[in-house]
Amino acid sequence: MDFRIKGKKVIGLTGGISSGKSTVLEIFGELGAETICADKLSKKYFEILKDRIAETFNTDDRGKIASLVFKDDAKRKWLEHLLHPMILSEAREIMASTDKSIIIFDLPLLFEAGLEGGFDLTLCVWAEWKERLARALAKGFDKEDFKRRDLKQYGLEQKADKADIVIYNNGDRKSLREKTVRIFNIIKGNQ
């Protein structure tokens, strides 16, 4: 799927669980980029299709379903096949309708879904495993759930190798903001 649009820079953003993707996306938004979050769109379509999803999972509780899909590849793939086309379609609509010239699309499974060729650039937010685990625990994950979810994605080293730009995020928010501003200015200057 090609997301590139003439006259705009369309960037795919990815990283591991609790690596700082959402923070980087937020900073890009503050700097003036159009931002799109696949996870937010996923929640929207989950609500729309809640009854259909509940038939398959015998529950409409997002937490329980998340726990199930990270234990059962067939159920995870079923849910991805249901939600991903709608998420990608709406993202394309947002990209086409925005008047902003820089668009950042946060896709946790950017490389896993084979979508990297559809962007002008790809960015990976990287943080050490121990740092990401500490952040996830602070958000309420348990260690085993974090490990299960993390194993369902490419390793961060693999994502970093595939990405055009890597943002290292083992520091504080101020440091992350400075790095993101630098990257934004480079992207803005290359239009």
N, C-alpha and C. Protein backbone atom coordinates (compact mmCIF):
# COMPACT_ATOMS: atom_id res chain seq x y z
N MET A 1 0.85 -1.18 0.00
CA MET A 1 0.00 0.00 0.00
C MET A 1 0.89 1.23 0.00
N ASP A 2 0.57 2.15 -0.90
CA ASP A 2 1.38 3.35 -1.03
C ASP A 2 0.67 4.53 -0.38
N PHE A 3 1.32 5.14 0.59
CA PHE A 3 0.76 6.29 1.30
C PHE A 3 1.34 7.61 0.80
N ARG A 4 2.33 7.56 -0.06
CA ARG A 4 3.00 8.78 -0.51
C ARG A 4 2.04 9.68 -1.29
N ILE A 5 2.17 10.99 -1.06
CA ILE A 5 1.32 11.98 -1.71
C ILE A 5 2.23 13.10 -2.22
N LYS A 6 2.05 13.44 -3.48
CA LYS A 6 2.87 14.50 -4.07
C LYS A 6 2.72 15.79 -3.27
N GLY A 7 3.85 16.40 -2.96
CA GLY A 7 3.85 17.67 -2.24
C GLY A 7 3.83 17.51 -0.72
N LYS A 8 3.76 16.26 -0.24
CA LYS A 8 3.75 16.01 1.20
C LYS A 8 4.82 14.98 1.54
N LYS A 9 5.32 15.06 2.75
CA LYS A 9 6.23 14.04 3.28
C LYS A 9 5.41 13.16 4.20
N VAL A 10 5.34 11.89 3.86
CA VAL A 10 4.56 10.94 4.65
C VAL A 10 5.54 9.97 5.31
N ILE A 11 5.54 9.98 6.65
CA ILE A 11 6.51 9.21 7.42
C ILE A 11 5.81 8.15 8.24
N GLY A 12 6.32 6.93 8.17
CA GLY A 12 5.84 5.83 8.99
C GLY A 12 6.65 5.78 10.27
N LEU A 13 5.98 5.76 11.40
CA LEU A 13 6.62 5.75 12.72
C LEU A 13 6.33 4.42 13.40
N THR A 14 7.36 3.79 13.94
CA THR A 14 7.18 2.52 14.64
C THR A 14 8.15 2.43 15.80
N GLY A 15 8.08 1.33 16.50
CA GLY A 15 8.95 1.07 17.65
C GLY A 15 8.34 -0.05 18.46
N GLY A 16 8.95 -0.40 19.55
CA GLY A 16 8.43 -1.46 20.41
C GLY A 16 7.45 -0.92 21.43
N ILE A 17 6.85 -1.83 22.15
CA ILE A 17 5.93 -1.46 23.23
C ILE A 17 6.69 -0.61 24.25
N SER A 18 6.12 0.52 24.61
CA SER A 18 6.68 1.44 25.61
C SER A 18 8.05 2.01 25.21
N SER A 19 8.28 2.11 23.90
CA SER A 19 9.54 2.71 23.44
C SER A 19 9.46 4.23 23.39
N GLY A 20 8.24 4.77 23.32
CA GLY A 20 8.06 6.22 23.26
C GLY A 20 7.42 6.71 21.97
N LYS A 21 6.84 5.81 21.18
CA LYS A 21 6.20 6.19 19.91
C LYS A 21 5.13 7.25 20.11
N SER A 22 4.27 7.04 21.09
CA SER A 22 3.16 7.98 21.32
C SER A 22 3.68 9.36 21.68
N THR A 23 4.73 9.42 22.46
CA THR A 23 5.31 10.70 22.84
C THR A 23 5.91 11.39 21.64
N VAL A 24 6.63 10.64 20.81
CA VAL A 24 7.21 11.21 19.59
C VAL A 24 6.10 11.71 18.68
N LEU A 25 5.03 10.94 18.52
CA LEU A 25 3.90 11.36 17.69
C LEU A 25 3.30 12.66 18.22
N GLU A 26 3.13 12.73 19.53
CA GLU A 26 2.59 13.93 20.16
C GLU A 26 3.48 15.15 19.89
N ILE A 27 4.78 14.97 20.00
CA ILE A 27 5.72 16.07 19.76
C ILE A 27 5.64 16.52 18.30
N PHE A 28 5.60 15.57 17.36
CA PHE A 28 5.45 15.94 15.95
C PHE A 28 4.18 16.76 15.74
N GLY A 29 3.10 16.37 16.42
CA GLY A 29 1.85 17.12 16.32
C GLY A 29 2.00 18.54 16.83
N GLU A 30 2.68 18.69 17.95
CA GLU A 30 2.91 20.03 18.53
C GLU A 30 3.73 20.90 17.57
N LEU A 31 4.59 20.26 16.78
CA LEU A 31 5.45 21.00 15.85
C LEU A 31 4.73 21.35 14.55
N GLY A 32 3.53 20.82 14.36
CA GLY A 32 2.74 21.18 13.19
C GLY A 32 2.49 20.08 12.19
N ALA A 33 2.93 18.88 12.46
CA ALA A 33 2.67 17.77 11.54
C ALA A 33 1.26 17.23 11.74
N GLU A 34 0.71 16.65 10.69
CA GLU A 34 -0.53 15.88 10.81
C GLU A 34 -0.12 14.54 11.43
N THR A 35 -0.81 14.13 12.46
CA THR A 35 -0.46 12.87 13.11
C THR A 35 -1.65 11.91 13.07
N ILE A 36 -1.32 10.66 12.82
CA ILE A 36 -2.32 9.59 12.76
C ILE A 36 -1.79 8.44 13.61
N CYS A 37 -2.65 7.92 14.47
CA CYS A 37 -2.26 6.82 15.36
C CYS A 37 -3.09 5.59 15.04
N ALA A 38 -2.45 4.54 14.57
CA ALA A 38 -3.15 3.30 14.24
C ALA A 38 -3.88 2.73 15.45
N ASP A 39 -3.29 2.85 16.63
CA ASP A 39 -3.94 2.31 17.84
C ASP A 39 -5.25 3.04 18.14
N LYS A 40 -5.28 4.36 17.95
CA LYS A 40 -6.52 5.11 18.18
C LYS A 40 -7.59 4.71 17.17
N LEU A 41 -7.19 4.56 15.91
CA LEU A 41 -8.14 4.12 14.89
C LEU A 41 -8.63 2.70 15.19
N SER A 42 -7.73 1.87 15.70
CA SER A 42 -8.10 0.50 16.06
C SER A 42 -9.18 0.50 17.14
N LYS A 43 -9.03 1.36 18.13
CA LYS A 43 -10.04 1.46 19.20
C LYS A 43 -11.38 1.91 18.64
N LYS A 44 -11.34 2.85 17.70
CA LYS A 44 -12.57 3.35 17.08
C LYS A 44 -13.30 2.20 16.37
N TYR A 45 -12.57 1.46 15.54
CA TYR A 45 -13.22 0.39 14.77
C TYR A 45 -13.57 -0.81 15.65
N PHE A 46 -12.84 -0.99 16.73
CA PHE A 46 -13.20 -2.03 17.69
C PHE A 46 -14.60 -1.75 18.24
N GLU A 47 -14.84 -0.48 18.59
CA GLU A 47 -16.16 -0.11 19.13
C GLU A 47 -17.25 -0.30 18.08
N ILE A 48 -16.97 0.08 16.86
CA ILE A 48 -17.95 -0.07 15.78
C ILE A 48 -18.29 -1.54 15.55
N LEU A 49 -17.29 -2.41 15.64
CA LEU A 49 -17.46 -3.84 15.33
C LEU A 49 -17.52 -4.71 16.59
N LYS A 50 -17.79 -4.07 17.72
CA LYS A 50 -17.75 -4.76 19.01
C LYS A 50 -18.60 -6.03 19.03
N ASP A 51 -19.79 -5.98 18.47
CA ASP A 51 -20.68 -7.16 18.50
C ASP A 51 -20.08 -8.32 17.70
N ARG A 52 -19.55 -8.02 16.54
CA ARG A 52 -18.93 -9.07 15.71
C ARG A 52 -17.70 -9.66 16.40
N ILE A 53 -16.91 -8.81 17.02
CA ILE A 53 -15.72 -9.26 17.73
C ILE A 53 -16.12 -10.12 18.93
N ALA A 54 -17.16 -9.68 19.65
CA ALA A 54 -17.63 -10.42 20.83
C ALA A 54 -18.11 -11.82 20.46
N GLU A 55 -18.69 -11.98 19.27
CA GLU A 55 -19.12 -13.31 18.83
C GLU A 55 -17.93 -14.26 18.71
N THR A 56 -16.82 -13.76 18.25
CA THR A 56 -15.63 -14.60 18.07
C THR A 56 -14.91 -14.86 19.38
N PHE A 57 -14.87 -13.86 20.26
CA PHE A 57 -14.08 -13.97 21.49
C PHE A 57 -14.91 -14.27 22.74
N ASN A 58 -16.22 -14.28 22.60
CA ASN A 58 -17.13 -14.50 23.73
C ASN A 58 -17.00 -13.43 24.81
N THR A 59 -16.53 -12.27 24.41
CA THR A 59 -16.43 -11.12 25.31
C THR A 59 -16.22 -9.87 24.45
N ASP A 60 -16.61 -8.72 24.98
CA ASP A 60 -16.28 -7.47 24.30
C ASP A 60 -15.32 -6.63 25.14
N ASP A 61 -14.74 -7.24 26.15
CA ASP A 61 -13.77 -6.58 27.02
C ASP A 61 -12.42 -6.50 26.30
N ARG A 62 -11.99 -5.27 25.98
CA ARG A 62 -10.73 -5.07 25.23
C ARG A 62 -9.53 -5.71 25.91
N GLY A 63 -9.46 -5.60 27.23
CA GLY A 63 -8.33 -6.17 27.96
C GLY A 63 -8.27 -7.68 27.83
N LYS A 64 -9.43 -8.32 27.96
CA LYS A 64 -9.48 -9.78 27.82
C LYS A 64 -9.16 -10.21 26.40
N ILE A 65 -9.68 -9.46 25.44
CA ILE A 65 -9.40 -9.78 24.04
C ILE A 65 -7.92 -9.61 23.73
N ALA A 66 -7.32 -8.53 24.22
CA ALA A 66 -5.88 -8.31 24.02
C ALA A 66 -5.08 -9.47 24.60
N SER A 67 -5.46 -9.91 25.77
CA SER A 67 -4.77 -11.04 26.39
C SER A 67 -4.90 -12.30 25.53
N LEU A 68 -6.09 -12.51 24.98
CA LEU A 68 -6.32 -13.69 24.13
C LEU A 68 -5.53 -13.63 22.82
N VAL A 69 -5.52 -12.47 22.16
CA VAL A 69 -4.86 -12.40 20.85
C VAL A 69 -3.34 -12.52 20.96
N PHE A 70 -2.79 -12.15 22.09
CA PHE A 70 -1.35 -12.29 22.24
C PHE A 70 -0.95 -13.68 22.69
N LYS A 71 -1.94 -14.54 22.93
CA LYS A 71 -1.69 -15.94 23.24
C LYS A 71 -2.04 -16.86 22.07
N ASP A 72 -2.88 -16.38 21.14
CA ASP A 72 -3.42 -17.21 20.08
C ASP A 72 -3.24 -16.50 18.73
N ASP A 73 -2.28 -16.98 17.93
CA ASP A 73 -1.97 -16.33 16.66
C ASP A 73 -3.16 -16.31 15.70
N ALA A 74 -3.96 -17.36 15.68
CA ALA A 74 -5.11 -17.41 14.77
C ALA A 74 -6.12 -16.30 15.11
N LYS A 75 -6.36 -16.10 16.40
CA LYS A 75 -7.30 -15.05 16.81
C LYS A 75 -6.72 -13.66 16.55
N ARG A 76 -5.43 -13.53 16.77
CA ARG A 76 -4.77 -12.24 16.49
C ARG A 76 -4.88 -11.91 15.00
N LYS A 77 -4.59 -12.89 14.16
CA LYS A 77 -4.65 -12.66 12.71
C LYS A 77 -6.08 -12.35 12.26
N TRP A 78 -7.07 -13.03 12.85
CA TRP A 78 -8.46 -12.77 12.50
C TRP A 78 -8.80 -11.31 12.82
N LEU A 79 -8.42 -10.85 14.01
CA LEU A 79 -8.71 -9.49 14.42
C LEU A 79 -7.97 -8.48 13.54
N GLU A 80 -6.71 -8.75 13.23
CA GLU A 80 -5.94 -7.86 12.36
C GLU A 80 -6.58 -7.76 10.97
N HIS A 81 -7.02 -8.90 10.41
CA HIS A 81 -7.64 -8.90 9.09
C HIS A 81 -8.97 -8.14 9.10
N LEU A 82 -9.63 -8.13 10.23
CA LEU A 82 -10.89 -7.40 10.35
C LEU A 82 -10.64 -5.89 10.44
N LEU A 83 -9.71 -5.49 11.30
CA LEU A 83 -9.51 -4.07 11.61
C LEU A 83 -8.55 -3.34 10.67
N HIS A 84 -7.46 -3.98 10.27
CA HIS A 84 -6.41 -3.28 9.55
C HIS A 84 -6.87 -2.61 8.25
N PRO A 85 -7.69 -3.25 7.40
CA PRO A 85 -8.11 -2.54 6.18
C PRO A 85 -8.84 -1.23 6.47
N MET A 86 -9.67 -1.20 7.49
CA MET A 86 -10.40 0.02 7.84
C MET A 86 -9.45 1.08 8.39
N ILE A 87 -8.50 0.66 9.21
CA ILE A 87 -7.53 1.59 9.78
C ILE A 87 -6.70 2.23 8.66
N LEU A 88 -6.20 1.41 7.75
CA LEU A 88 -5.36 1.92 6.67
C LEU A 88 -6.16 2.81 5.71
N SER A 89 -7.39 2.45 5.46
CA SER A 89 -8.24 3.25 4.58
C SER A 89 -8.51 4.64 5.18
N GLU A 90 -8.85 4.67 6.46
CA GLU A 90 -9.10 5.97 7.09
C GLU A 90 -7.82 6.80 7.15
N ALA A 91 -6.70 6.16 7.42
CA ALA A 91 -5.43 6.89 7.45
C ALA A 91 -5.16 7.54 6.10
N ARG A 92 -5.41 6.82 5.02
CA ARG A 92 -5.20 7.39 3.68
C ARG A 92 -6.12 8.57 3.45
N GLU A 93 -7.37 8.48 3.92
CA GLU A 93 -8.31 9.59 3.77
C GLU A 93 -7.81 10.83 4.51
N ILE A 94 -7.31 10.63 5.73
CA ILE A 94 -6.78 11.75 6.52
C ILE A 94 -5.59 12.38 5.79
N MET A 95 -4.70 11.53 5.27
CA MET A 95 -3.52 12.03 4.56
C MET A 95 -3.91 12.85 3.34
N ALA A 96 -4.88 12.37 2.60
CA ALA A 96 -5.29 13.05 1.37
C ALA A 96 -6.00 14.37 1.66
N SER A 97 -6.70 14.45 2.79
CA SER A 97 -7.50 15.65 3.06
C SER A 97 -6.76 16.73 3.85
N THR A 98 -5.66 16.39 4.49
CA THR A 98 -4.97 17.40 5.30
C THR A 98 -4.25 18.42 4.44
N ASP A 99 -4.18 19.65 4.95
CA ASP A 99 -3.42 20.67 4.25
C ASP A 99 -1.99 20.76 4.80
N LYS A 100 -1.68 19.92 5.77
CA LYS A 100 -0.33 19.91 6.34
C LYS A 100 0.61 19.15 5.41
N SER A 101 1.84 19.60 5.34
CA SER A 101 2.79 19.01 4.38
C SER A 101 3.62 17.87 4.97
N ILE A 102 3.59 17.72 6.28
CA ILE A 102 4.29 16.61 6.92
C ILE A 102 3.25 15.78 7.67
N ILE A 103 3.25 14.48 7.38
CA ILE A 103 2.29 13.55 7.98
C ILE A 103 3.07 12.43 8.64
N ILE A 104 2.75 12.18 9.91
CA ILE A 104 3.38 11.10 10.66
C ILE A 104 2.31 10.07 11.00
N PHE A 105 2.53 8.83 10.55
CA PHE A 105 1.58 7.75 10.79
C PHE A 105 2.24 6.74 11.72
N ASP A 106 1.73 6.64 12.94
CA ASP A 106 2.25 5.73 13.97
C ASP A 106 1.62 4.35 13.76
N LEU A 107 2.44 3.40 13.31
CA LEU A 107 2.01 2.03 13.05
C LEU A 107 2.93 1.07 13.81
N PRO A 108 2.49 0.52 14.93
CA PRO A 108 3.37 -0.40 15.65
C PRO A 108 3.85 -1.57 14.79
N LEU A 109 3.02 -2.03 13.84
CA LEU A 109 3.37 -3.19 13.01
C LEU A 109 3.75 -2.77 11.59
N LEU A 110 4.37 -1.63 11.45
CA LEU A 110 4.77 -1.10 10.15
C LEU A 110 5.55 -2.13 9.33
N PHE A 111 6.62 -2.66 9.89
CA PHE A 111 7.47 -3.60 9.16
C PHE A 111 6.84 -4.99 9.11
N GLU A 112 6.19 -5.39 10.19
CA GLU A 112 5.56 -6.71 10.23
C GLU A 112 4.49 -6.84 9.15
N ALA A 113 3.80 -5.73 8.86
CA ALA A 113 2.75 -5.73 7.83
C ALA A 113 3.31 -5.48 6.43
N GLY A 114 4.62 -5.24 6.32
CA GLY A 114 5.24 -5.02 5.01
C GLY A 114 4.87 -3.70 4.36
N LEU A 115 4.59 -2.67 5.17
CA LEU A 115 4.12 -1.39 4.64
C LEU A 115 5.22 -0.36 4.44
N GLU A 116 6.44 -0.68 4.81
CA GLU A 116 7.51 0.33 4.82
C GLU A 116 7.76 0.95 3.45
N GLY A 117 7.52 0.24 2.37
CA GLY A 117 7.77 0.77 1.03
C GLY A 117 6.79 1.85 0.61
N GLY A 118 5.73 2.05 1.38
CA GLY A 118 4.71 3.03 1.03
C GLY A 118 4.91 4.40 1.64
N PHE A 119 6.07 4.63 2.25
CA PHE A 119 6.34 5.91 2.93
C PHE A 119 7.56 6.58 2.35
N ASP A 120 7.62 7.91 2.51
CA ASP A 120 8.81 8.64 2.11
C ASP A 120 9.98 8.34 3.03
N LEU A 121 9.67 8.12 4.30
CA LEU A 121 10.68 7.80 5.33
C LEU A 121 10.05 6.92 6.39
N THR A 122 10.89 6.13 7.05
CA THR A 122 10.41 5.38 8.22
C THR A 122 11.28 5.74 9.42
N LEU A 123 10.62 5.90 10.57
CA LEU A 123 11.29 6.22 11.82
C LEU A 123 11.02 5.11 12.82
N CYS A 124 12.02 4.75 13.59
CA CYS A 124 11.85 3.77 14.66
C CYS A 124 12.28 4.41 15.98
N VAL A 125 11.41 4.33 16.98
CA VAL A 125 11.76 4.80 18.32
C VAL A 125 12.29 3.58 19.07
N TRP A 126 13.52 3.69 19.53
CA TRP A 126 14.22 2.57 20.15
C TRP A 126 14.53 2.90 21.61
N ALA A 127 14.29 1.92 22.47
CA ALA A 127 14.69 2.04 23.88
C ALA A 127 15.11 0.65 24.34
N GLU A 128 15.99 0.62 25.32
CA GLU A 128 16.45 -0.67 25.86
C GLU A 128 15.27 -1.44 26.47
N TRP A 129 15.38 -2.77 26.41
CA TRP A 129 14.32 -3.64 26.89
C TRP A 129 13.97 -3.35 28.35
N LYS A 130 14.98 -3.19 29.20
CA LYS A 130 14.71 -2.93 30.63
C LYS A 130 13.97 -1.62 30.83
N GLU A 131 14.32 -0.63 30.04
CA GLU A 131 13.65 0.67 30.11
C GLU A 131 12.19 0.54 29.66
N ARG A 132 11.96 -0.17 28.57
CA ARG A 132 10.60 -0.36 28.07
C ARG A 132 9.76 -1.17 29.06
N LEU A 133 10.37 -2.19 29.67
CA LEU A 133 9.65 -2.98 30.66
C LEU A 133 9.25 -2.11 31.85
N ALA A 134 10.15 -1.29 32.34
CA ALA A 134 9.84 -0.40 33.47
C ALA A 134 8.69 0.54 33.12
N ARG A 135 8.71 1.09 31.91
CA ARG A 135 7.63 1.98 31.47
C ARG A 135 6.30 1.21 31.38
N ALA A 136 6.36 0.00 30.84
CA ALA A 136 5.14 -0.80 30.70
C ALA A 136 4.56 -1.16 32.06
N LEU A 137 5.42 -1.54 33.00
CA LEU A 137 4.95 -1.86 34.35
C LEU A 137 4.31 -0.64 35.01
N ALA A 138 4.89 0.53 34.76
CA ALA A 138 4.32 1.77 35.31
C ALA A 138 2.94 2.08 34.72
N LYS A 139 2.68 1.57 33.49
CA LYS A 139 1.38 1.77 32.83
C LYS A 139 0.37 0.71 33.25
N GLY A 140 0.80 -0.27 34.04
CA GLY A 140 -0.13 -1.29 34.51
C GLY A 140 -0.02 -2.65 33.84
N PHE A 141 0.92 -2.82 32.91
CA PHE A 141 1.16 -4.14 32.32
C PHE A 141 1.76 -5.04 33.38
N ASP A 142 1.56 -6.35 33.25
CA ASP A 142 2.36 -7.24 34.07
C ASP A 142 3.51 -7.75 33.18
N LYS A 143 4.55 -8.24 33.80
CA LYS A 143 5.77 -8.59 33.08
C LYS A 143 5.51 -9.65 32.00
N GLU A 144 4.71 -10.67 32.32
CA GLU A 144 4.45 -11.75 31.36
C GLU A 144 3.66 -11.23 30.17
N ASP A 145 2.69 -10.36 30.40
CA ASP A 145 1.90 -9.79 29.32
C ASP A 145 2.79 -8.94 28.42
N PHE A 146 3.66 -8.15 29.02
CA PHE A 146 4.60 -7.34 28.25
C PHE A 146 5.47 -8.23 27.37
N LYS A 147 6.01 -9.30 27.93
CA LYS A 147 6.87 -10.22 27.17
C LYS A 147 6.10 -10.83 25.99
N ARG A 148 4.87 -11.30 26.26
CA ARG A 148 4.06 -11.91 25.21
C ARG A 148 3.81 -10.94 24.06
N ARG A 149 3.41 -9.73 24.41
CA ARG A 149 3.13 -8.73 23.38
C ARG A 149 4.39 -8.36 22.62
N ASP A 150 5.48 -8.21 23.33
CA ASP A 150 6.73 -7.82 22.70
C ASP A 150 7.21 -8.89 21.72
N LEU A 151 7.00 -10.15 22.05
CA LEU A 151 7.43 -11.25 21.18
C LEU A 151 6.60 -11.36 19.90
N LYS A 152 5.43 -10.75 19.86
CA LYS A 152 4.57 -10.80 18.67
C LYS A 152 4.99 -9.77 17.63
N GLN A 153 5.93 -8.91 17.99
CA GLN A 153 6.45 -7.91 17.05
C GLN A 153 7.89 -8.27 16.70
N TYR A 154 8.39 -7.68 15.61
CA TYR A 154 9.81 -7.81 15.32
C TYR A 154 10.58 -7.25 16.50
N GLY A 155 11.77 -7.75 16.72
CA GLY A 155 12.63 -7.18 17.75
C GLY A 155 13.00 -5.75 17.39
N LEU A 156 13.27 -4.93 18.39
CA LEU A 156 13.61 -3.53 18.12
C LEU A 156 14.87 -3.39 17.29
N GLU A 157 15.83 -4.29 17.46
CA GLU A 157 17.05 -4.23 16.65
C GLU A 157 16.69 -4.41 15.18
N GLN A 158 15.78 -5.35 14.90
CA GLN A 158 15.34 -5.60 13.53
C GLN A 158 14.60 -4.38 12.97
N LYS A 159 13.73 -3.79 13.77
CA LYS A 159 13.02 -2.59 13.32
C LYS A 159 14.00 -1.44 13.07
N ALA A 160 14.94 -1.27 13.97
CA ALA A 160 15.93 -0.20 13.82
C ALA A 160 16.76 -0.40 12.55
N ASP A 161 17.13 -1.65 12.26
CA ASP A 161 17.90 -1.94 11.05
C ASP A 161 17.11 -1.59 9.78
N LYS A 162 15.80 -1.79 9.82
CA LYS A 162 14.96 -1.53 8.65
C LYS A 162 14.60 -0.05 8.49
N ALA A 163 14.60 0.68 9.58
CA ALA A 163 14.15 2.08 9.55
C ALA A 163 15.19 2.99 8.89
N ASP A 164 14.67 4.07 8.30
CA ASP A 164 15.57 5.08 7.73
C ASP A 164 16.23 5.90 8.83
N ILE A 165 15.48 6.19 9.89
CA ILE A 165 15.98 7.00 11.00
C ILE A 165 15.59 6.31 12.31
N VAL A 166 16.50 6.29 13.26
CA VAL A 166 16.24 5.71 14.58
C VAL A 166 16.35 6.82 15.61
N ILE A 167 15.34 6.89 16.47
CA ILE A 167 15.35 7.84 17.59
C ILE A 167 15.61 7.03 18.85
N TYR A 168 16.74 7.26 19.48
CA TYR A 168 17.08 6.52 20.71
C TYR A 168 16.43 7.22 21.90
N ASN A 169 15.68 6.45 22.66
CA ASN A 169 14.89 7.04 23.75
C ASN A 169 15.13 6.33 25.08
N ASN A 170 16.33 6.45 25.59
CA ASN A 170 16.62 5.92 26.91
C ASN A 170 16.71 7.04 27.95
N GLY A 171 16.49 8.26 27.51
CA GLY A 171 16.60 9.40 28.41
C GLY A 171 15.25 9.92 28.85
N ASP A 172 15.22 11.20 29.15
CA ASP A 172 13.98 11.83 29.62
C ASP A 172 13.22 12.45 28.44
N ARG A 173 12.06 12.99 28.75
CA ARG A 173 11.20 13.58 27.72
C ARG A 173 11.87 14.78 27.04
N LYS A 174 12.62 15.57 27.79
CA LYS A 174 13.29 16.73 27.22
C LYS A 174 14.28 16.30 26.13
N SER A 175 15.04 15.27 26.41
CA SER A 175 16.00 14.75 25.43
C SER A 175 15.28 14.20 24.20
N LEU A 176 14.18 13.49 24.43
CA LEU A 176 13.40 12.94 23.32
C LEU A 176 12.83 14.07 22.47
N ARG A 177 12.36 15.12 23.11
CA ARG A 177 11.81 16.27 22.38
C ARG A 177 12.89 16.92 21.52
N GLU A 178 14.07 17.10 22.07
CA GLU A 178 15.16 17.72 21.31
C GLU A 178 15.49 16.91 20.06
N LYS A 179 15.54 15.58 20.20
CA LYS A 179 15.83 14.71 19.06
C LYS A 179 14.72 14.80 18.02
N THR A 180 13.49 14.81 18.49
CA THR A 180 12.35 14.85 17.57
C THR A 180 12.29 16.18 16.84
N VAL A 181 12.58 17.28 17.53
CA VAL A 181 12.61 18.60 16.89
C VAL A 181 13.68 18.63 15.80
N ARG A 182 14.85 18.08 16.09
CA ARG A 182 15.93 18.04 15.09
C ARG A 182 15.48 17.29 13.84
N ILE A 183 14.85 16.13 14.05
CA ILE A 183 14.39 15.33 12.91
C ILE A 183 13.30 16.07 12.15
N PHE A 184 12.38 16.70 12.87
CA PHE A 184 11.31 17.46 12.21
C PHE A 184 11.90 18.56 11.33
N ASN A 185 12.89 19.27 11.84
CA ASN A 185 13.51 20.36 11.09
C ASN A 185 14.22 19.83 9.85
N ILE A 186 14.84 18.68 9.95
CA ILE A 186 15.50 18.06 8.78
C ILE A 186 14.44 17.69 7.74
N ILE A 187 13.36 17.07 8.19
CA ILE A 187 12.28 16.68 7.26
C ILE A 187 11.69 17.93 6.60
N LYS A 188 11.43 18.94 7.40
CA LYS A 188 10.84 20.19 6.91
C LYS A 188 11.78 20.86 5.89
N GLY A 189 13.05 20.80 6.16
CA GLY A 189 14.03 21.42 5.27
C GLY A 189 14.20 20.68 3.96
N ASN A 190 13.85 19.39 3.93
CA ASN A 190 14.02 18.58 2.72
C ASN A 190 12.77 18.51 1.86
N GLN A 191 11.83 19.39 2.08
CA GLN A 191 10.59 19.34 1.27
C GLN A 191 10.78 20.00 -0.05
